[in-house]
Amino acid sequence: MITNKSKILVVDDELGPRESLRMILKDEYEVITAANGSQALGHLEDSEFALIILDIRMPGISGIELLQKVKEKAPSTEVVMITAYASVDTATKALRLGALDYLIKPFDQAAVRDVVAKGISRRDESRSIKKRLSDLQLANKSLEAQVEESYNNIQKHYEETINSLVAAVDAKDSYTKGHQERVAELVYMIGEAMDMDEEDLVVLKKAATLHDIGKIGVDESVLRKPDNLCREEYDMVKKHPVIGAEILSPVKFLEEVIPLVLHHHEYYDGSGYPLGLKGEKIPLGARIIAVADAVDAMLRERPYAPRKTVLETCEELRRVSGTQLDPKLIEAVLDRNLVPIYEELTKDRV
Ligand SMILES: [Fe+2]
């Protein structure tokens, strides 16, 4: 029979107290009885109880053991212990283990009704708190998802903006057009030769694709100038790594890329810019971009210099190894013939 009454399980090995409790409670609650611990466990498997009244002294599974099992399985189910005067100590122990209260035999009807009503209302309260908590957690999760989505959208927009800036730099400076993309391929080859792991290679490639983005802030006439630059003009060009780092700084997912963009014009001997970092103080990725940048520059025609052959490029790399560029990287590039391989790969590309 389906009923809206709260379900109570009475567990006592003696028929007398079991029946007496059933009689006291049956009008207000749906009362199920069990004569021992294993029967009680069977009932607990089958249905959920609002409250369990449990005799402490039972053969087989004791009341205390059963109480522990109930609290493990259904922590919100309230448990009231039944005891005789002789075992009030055990009842106190039961309270410590999570029982709500205890009833002393023989039962006082009013006391039984009171304690059961108290148990049911406490159980309802804890269920409603749990429900509110889980609703809050759900709401929280949905908020987190919304925040993440907004964050991803912002990042996506930044990425699109950056792509537009790269396109704008390409349009502004014909030499830069395609240069960043080619350099990104060469840095990957050098990074692999240096046994960099895949994650670092991805950062390195991204940095190479963006390394000259700061040129967006340098005057077009200076970028396109075919003759040697005057000091002032050169100073303007030298600002592009810092401008690039500033452009990228709001983009969280590019934070590892920024130092590589910022330092790609540092010289190994400390005479580069913007900070004059020296040797291994320069991030490895930035040193690699510097090498790839130089190789690609030499193999192309530039406003201020004719293109070099593969041989001339290799000679020049040897000449600047240890001063401008990291000698270990030059060694790796030359040992693995990366210059002719790269030239072959990109010769038809502007
Ligand atoms: Fe640059």
PDB file of N, CA, C and O and ligand atoms in Angstrom, residues 211-212 215 240 264-265 293, ligand 1:
ATOM      1  N   HIS A 211      56.330  36.707 -33.449  1.00  0.00           N
ATOM      2  CA  HIS A 211      57.466  37.398 -32.829  1.00  0.00           C
ATOM      3  C   HIS A 211      57.640  38.854 -33.256  1.00  0.00           C
ATOM      4  O   HIS A 211      58.115  39.677 -32.496  1.00  0.00           O
ATOM      5  N   ASP A 212      57.225  39.186 -34.474  1.00  0.00           N
ATOM      6  CA  ASP A 212      57.402  40.576 -34.932  1.00  0.00           C
ATOM      7  C   ASP A 212      56.117  41.381 -34.880  1.00  0.00           C
ATOM      8  O   ASP A 212      56.018  42.441 -35.519  1.00  0.00           O
ATOM      9  N   LYS A 215      55.857  45.167 -34.631  1.00  0.00           N
ATOM     10  CA  LYS A 215      56.163  46.084 -35.745  1.00  0.00           C
ATOM     11  C   LYS A 215      54.937  46.897 -36.149  1.00  0.00           C
ATOM     12  O   LYS A 215      55.049  47.880 -36.870  1.00  0.00           O
ATOM     13  N   HIS A 240      60.112  47.158 -31.192  1.00  0.00           N
ATOM     14  CA  HIS A 240      59.051  46.205 -31.559  1.00  0.00           C
ATOM     15  C   HIS A 240      58.909  44.989 -30.624  1.00  0.00           C
ATOM     16  O   HIS A 240      57.796  44.526 -30.409  1.00  0.00           O
ATOM     17  N   HIS A 264      63.456  38.095 -28.386  1.00  0.00           N
ATOM     18  CA  HIS A 264      63.984  37.454 -29.594  1.00  0.00           C
ATOM     19  C   HIS A 264      65.106  38.250 -30.270  1.00  0.00           C
ATOM     20  O   HIS A 264      65.725  37.778 -31.220  1.00  0.00           O
ATOM     21  N   HIS A 265      65.387  39.480 -29.781  1.00  0.00           N
ATOM     22  CA  HIS A 265      66.526  40.239 -30.323  1.00  0.00           C
ATOM     23  C   HIS A 265      67.649  40.410 -29.317  1.00  0.00           C
ATOM     24  O   HIS A 265      68.525  41.243 -29.504  1.00  0.00           O
ATOM     25  N   ASP A 293      65.231  33.412 -37.108  1.00  0.00           N
ATOM     26  CA  ASP A 293      64.994  34.745 -37.659  1.00  0.00           C
ATOM     27  C   ASP A 293      66.175  35.137 -38.555  1.00  0.00           C
ATOM     28  O   ASP A 293      66.002  35.590 -39.696  1.00  0.00           O
TER      29      ASP A 293
HETATM   30 FE    FE B   1      62.052  40.949 -34.779  1.00  0.00          FE
END
